[in-house]
GROMACS .gro file of C-alpha atoms in nm:
model
  205
    1MET     CA    1   9.187   8.864   9.989
    2ASP     CA    2   9.253   9.152   9.752
    3SER     CA    3   9.630   9.208   9.781
    4ILE     CA    4   9.969   9.070   9.884
    5ILE     CA    5  10.241   9.275  10.053
    6PHE     CA    6  10.592   9.130  10.035
    7ASP     CA    7  10.903   9.170  10.243
    8LEU     CA    8  11.213   9.187  10.020
    9ASP     CA    9  11.527   9.036  10.180
   10GLY     CA   10  11.488   8.664  10.245
   11THR     CA   11  11.150   8.664  10.072
   12LEU     CA   12  11.201   8.780   9.712
   13TRP     CA   13  11.581   8.777   9.690
   14ASP     CA   14  11.910   8.717   9.870
   15SER     CA   15  12.135   9.020   9.819
   16THR     CA   16  12.380   8.938  10.098
   17ALA     CA   17  12.679   8.843   9.879
   18VAL     CA   18  12.673   9.169   9.685
   19VAL     CA   19  12.584   9.378   9.991
   20GLY     CA   20  12.874   9.221  10.182
   21GLU     CA   21  13.115   9.319   9.904
   22ALA     CA   22  12.981   9.674   9.909
   23TRP     CA   23  13.010   9.709  10.285
   24ASN     CA   24  13.360   9.564  10.294
   25SER     CA   25  13.470   9.807  10.023
   26VAL     CA   26  13.360  10.094  10.250
   27LEU     CA   27  13.535   9.947  10.556
   28LYS     CA   28  13.856   9.901  10.356
   29ALA     CA   29  13.841  10.256  10.218
   30GLU     CA   30  13.787  10.394  10.568
   31LYS     CA   31  14.066  10.172  10.711
   32VAL     CA   32  13.832  10.002  10.959
   33GLN     CA   33  13.996   9.676  11.069
   34THR     CA   34  13.685   9.464  11.022
   35GLU     CA   35  13.580   9.232  10.743
   36LEU     CA   36  13.220   9.115  10.729
   37SER     CA   37  13.113   8.770  10.613
   38GLN     CA   38  12.798   8.688  10.417
   39ASP     CA   39  12.660   8.533  10.737
   40ASP     CA   40  12.724   8.863  10.921
   41VAL     CA   41  12.513   9.040  10.659
   42LYS     CA   42  12.238   8.776  10.673
   43GLY     CA   43  12.226   8.816  11.049
   44VAL     CA   44  12.121   9.181  11.025
   45MET     CA   45  11.884   9.161  10.728
   46GLY     CA   46  11.547   9.303  10.832
   47LEU     CA   47  11.690   9.520  11.111
   48GLN     CA   48  11.678   9.897  11.105
   49GLN     CA   49  11.997  10.100  11.061
   50LYS     CA   50  12.072  10.173  11.428
   51GLU     CA   51  12.044   9.805  11.519
   52ILE     CA   52  12.270   9.706  11.229
   53GLY     CA   53  12.541   9.943  11.348
   54GLN     CA   54  12.523   9.818  11.706
   55LYS     CA   55  12.542   9.454  11.599
   56LEU     CA   56  12.813   9.474  11.331
   57LEU     CA   57  13.032   9.758  11.460
   58PRO     CA   58  13.004   9.740  11.842
   59ASP     CA   59  13.353   9.881  11.901
   60LEU     CA   60  13.271  10.209  11.727
   61SER     CA   61  13.077  10.503  11.869
   62GLY     CA   62  12.718  10.561  11.764
   63GLU     CA   63  12.827  10.855  11.548
   64GLU     CA   64  13.096  10.646  11.377
   65GLN     CA   65  12.848  10.364  11.318
   66GLN     CA   66  12.595  10.596  11.158
   67ALA     CA   67  12.856  10.763  10.936
   68LEU     CA   68  12.966  10.424  10.803
   69LEU     CA   69  12.607  10.305  10.761
   70LYS     CA   70  12.530  10.607  10.544
   71GLN     CA   71  12.817  10.506  10.319
   72PHE     CA   72  12.706  10.140  10.328
   73SER     CA   73  12.362  10.244  10.206
   74LYS     CA   74  12.492  10.456   9.920
   75VAL     CA   75  12.748  10.204   9.795
   76GLU     CA   76  12.525   9.895   9.828
   77CYS     CA   77  12.257  10.059   9.614
   78GLN     CA   78  12.520  10.133   9.347
   79TYR     CA   79  12.638   9.770   9.356
   80LEU     CA   80  12.285   9.627   9.349
   81SER     CA   81  12.165   9.853   9.067
   82ALA     CA   82  12.458   9.729   8.856
   83ARG     CA   83  12.467   9.363   8.959
   84GLY     CA   84  12.140   9.274   9.129
   85GLY     CA   85  12.095   9.007   9.393
   86GLN     CA   86  11.998   8.639   9.380
   87LEU     CA   87  11.626   8.604   9.313
   88PHE     CA   88  11.470   8.301   9.477
   89ASP     CA   89  11.358   8.030   9.235
   90GLY     CA   90  11.042   8.113   9.046
   91VAL     CA   91  11.001   8.469   9.172
   92GLU     CA   92  10.945   8.635   8.835
   93GLU     CA   93  10.706   8.369   8.705
   94VAL     CA   94  10.505   8.352   9.028
   95LEU     CA   95  10.476   8.731   9.058
   96LYS     CA   96  10.348   8.744   8.701
   97GLU     CA   97  10.075   8.492   8.785
   98LEU     CA   98   9.981   8.648   9.118
   99SER     CA   99   9.958   8.997   8.967
  100LYS     CA  100   9.675   8.875   8.742
  101LYS     CA  101   9.453   8.823   9.049
  102TYR     CA  102   9.595   9.041   9.326
  103LYS     CA  103   9.747   9.382   9.381
  104LEU     CA  104  10.112   9.343   9.482
  105TYR     CA  105  10.323   9.565   9.708
  106ILE     CA  106  10.659   9.567   9.892
  107VAL     CA  107  10.728   9.684  10.248
  108SER     CA  108  11.089   9.635  10.360
  109ASN     CA  109  11.304   9.759  10.650
  110CYS     CA  110  11.555   9.926  10.421
  111GLN     CA  111  11.693  10.263  10.327
  112GLU     CA  112  11.560  10.481  10.049
  113GLY     CA  113  11.696  10.362   9.716
  114TYR     CA  114  11.723   9.992   9.805
  115ILE     CA  115  11.390   9.877   9.661
  116GLU     CA  116  11.458  10.102   9.362
  117SER     CA  117  11.787   9.912   9.310
  118PHE     CA  118  11.595   9.583   9.317
  119TYR     CA  119  11.361   9.722   9.053
  120ALA     CA  120  11.640   9.874   8.843
  121TYR     CA  121  11.836   9.552   8.793
  122HIS     CA  122  11.564   9.285   8.790
  123GLU     CA  123  11.292   9.494   8.619
  124LEU     CA  124  11.016   9.356   8.841
  125ASP     CA  125  10.855   9.692   8.920
  126LYS     CA  126  10.592   9.621   8.654
  127HIS     CA  127  10.433   9.369   8.893
  128PHE     CA  128  10.409   9.605   9.195
  129LEU     CA  129  10.179   9.901   9.250
  130ASP     CA  130  10.350  10.068   9.547
  131PHE     CA  131  10.625  10.019   9.807
  132GLU     CA  132  10.739  10.165  10.136
  133ASN     CA  133  11.034  10.162  10.375
  134PRO     CA  134  11.158  10.341  10.689
  135GLY     CA  135  11.423  10.523  10.484
  136ARG     CA  136  11.142  10.730  10.334
  137THR     CA  137  10.897  10.744  10.624
  138GLY     CA  138  11.092  10.690  10.946
  139LEU     CA  139  10.817  10.445  11.050
  140THR     CA  140  10.834  10.086  11.171
  141LYS     CA  141  10.756   9.800  10.934
  142GLY     CA  142  10.412   9.751  11.088
  143GLU     CA  143  10.334  10.121  11.048
  144ASN     CA  144  10.455  10.112  10.687
  145ILE     CA  145  10.229   9.814  10.614
  146LYS     CA  146   9.935  10.012  10.752
  147LEU     CA  147  10.043  10.313  10.544
  148ILE     CA  148  10.040  10.101  10.226
  149MET     CA  149   9.697   9.967  10.322
  150GLU     CA  150   9.555  10.313  10.381
  151ARG     CA  151   9.718  10.475  10.078
  152ASN     CA  152   9.595  10.204   9.843
  153LYS     CA  153   9.260  10.142  10.016
  154LEU     CA  154   9.336   9.773  10.070
  155LYS     CA  155   9.063   9.572  10.242
  156ASN     CA  156   9.206   9.222  10.288
  157PRO     CA  157   9.583   9.204  10.234
  158VAL     CA  158   9.830   8.944  10.359
  159TYR     CA  159  10.198   8.999  10.442
  160ILE     CA  160  10.472   8.758  10.334
  161GLY     CA  161  10.805   8.761  10.516
  162ASP     CA  162  11.075   8.546  10.671
  163THR     CA  163  11.154   8.684  11.018
  164GLU     CA  164  10.992   8.729  11.357
  165GLY     CA  165  10.996   9.104  11.290
  166ASP     CA  166  10.784   9.041  10.981
  167HIS     CA  167  10.544   8.829  11.186
  168GLN     CA  168  10.509   9.102  11.449
  169ALA     CA  169  10.466   9.371  11.180
  170ALA     CA  170  10.178   9.176  11.024
  171LYS     CA  171  10.024   9.129  11.368
  172PHE     CA  172  10.057   9.505  11.434
  173ALA     CA  173   9.881   9.577  11.104
  174GLY     CA  174   9.610   9.322  11.185
  175ILE     CA  175   9.658   9.111  10.873
  176PRO     CA  176   9.745   8.743  10.807
  177PHE     CA  177  10.112   8.642  10.789
  178VAL     CA  178  10.267   8.397  10.544
  179TYR     CA  179  10.605   8.267  10.660
  180ALA     CA  180  10.875   8.226  10.393
  181ALA     CA  181  11.050   7.935  10.567
  182TYR     CA  182  11.330   7.929  10.306
  183GLY     CA  183  11.445   8.277  10.414
  184PHE     CA  184  11.677   8.412  10.683
  185GLY     CA  185  11.479   8.382  11.007
  186GLU     CA  186  11.252   8.181  11.234
  187VAL     CA  187  10.912   8.290  11.357
  188SER     CA  188  10.686   8.215  11.653
  189GLY     CA  189  10.366   8.186  11.451
  190PHE     CA  190  10.207   8.217  11.108
  191ASP     CA  191   9.883   8.166  10.917
  192HIS     CA  192  10.051   7.987  10.625
  193SER     CA  193  10.405   7.865  10.562
  194ILE     CA  194  10.584   7.816  10.230
  195GLY     CA  195  10.899   7.610  10.171
  196LYS     CA  196  10.969   7.774   9.835
  197PHE     CA  197  10.837   8.082   9.660
  198GLY     CA  198  10.634   7.879   9.412
  199ASP     CA  199  10.423   7.740   9.697
  200LEU     CA  200  10.234   8.071   9.693
  201LEU     CA  201  10.048   7.953   9.384
  202GLY     CA  202   9.914   7.660   9.583
  203ILE     CA  203   9.774   7.899   9.842
  204PHE     CA  204   9.670   8.196   9.630
  205GLY     CA  205   9.691   8.076   9.270
   0.00000   0.00000   0.00000
């Protein structure tokens, strides 16, 4: 193994409290009679924008959903750059150790600017060599994993994530999958499972 590619939400951090505040501020400003809970936000983490709109705002038209989601994306990045999210225990220390032996990357199903917000507040970009997301490429998570592999000439990476979508993306890319069981989702299969972020050192340390 020469590299590790990470999902972000539910794997490296939990941003749902701050994201929920950001989204509700947009709904209030636009006088939409809906208030989202933190569980509502957790339930759509890892989905692409169209799916998020359909799940959270089913009473609105597709155009109305997309207009609000554009505002969600802009405002949540402002909130996260200023306040950050909740890193899972040990993330910074474990990344520091892993980066001594492996090349580290992020592939997340997010908009452009979201990973940059994670970097801006938590200053963890020094541990990662590259990242990708559908906001920049328009590609699926599996395609973005393959793009990172090709762009960085990776031979034997693994992908770490917490949802079935992450599992399927790793399968699409033809690489092993490590399930972050402490995250937001459940999966149908995995090559390794971790109950906390620090368990990675037991597998790859």
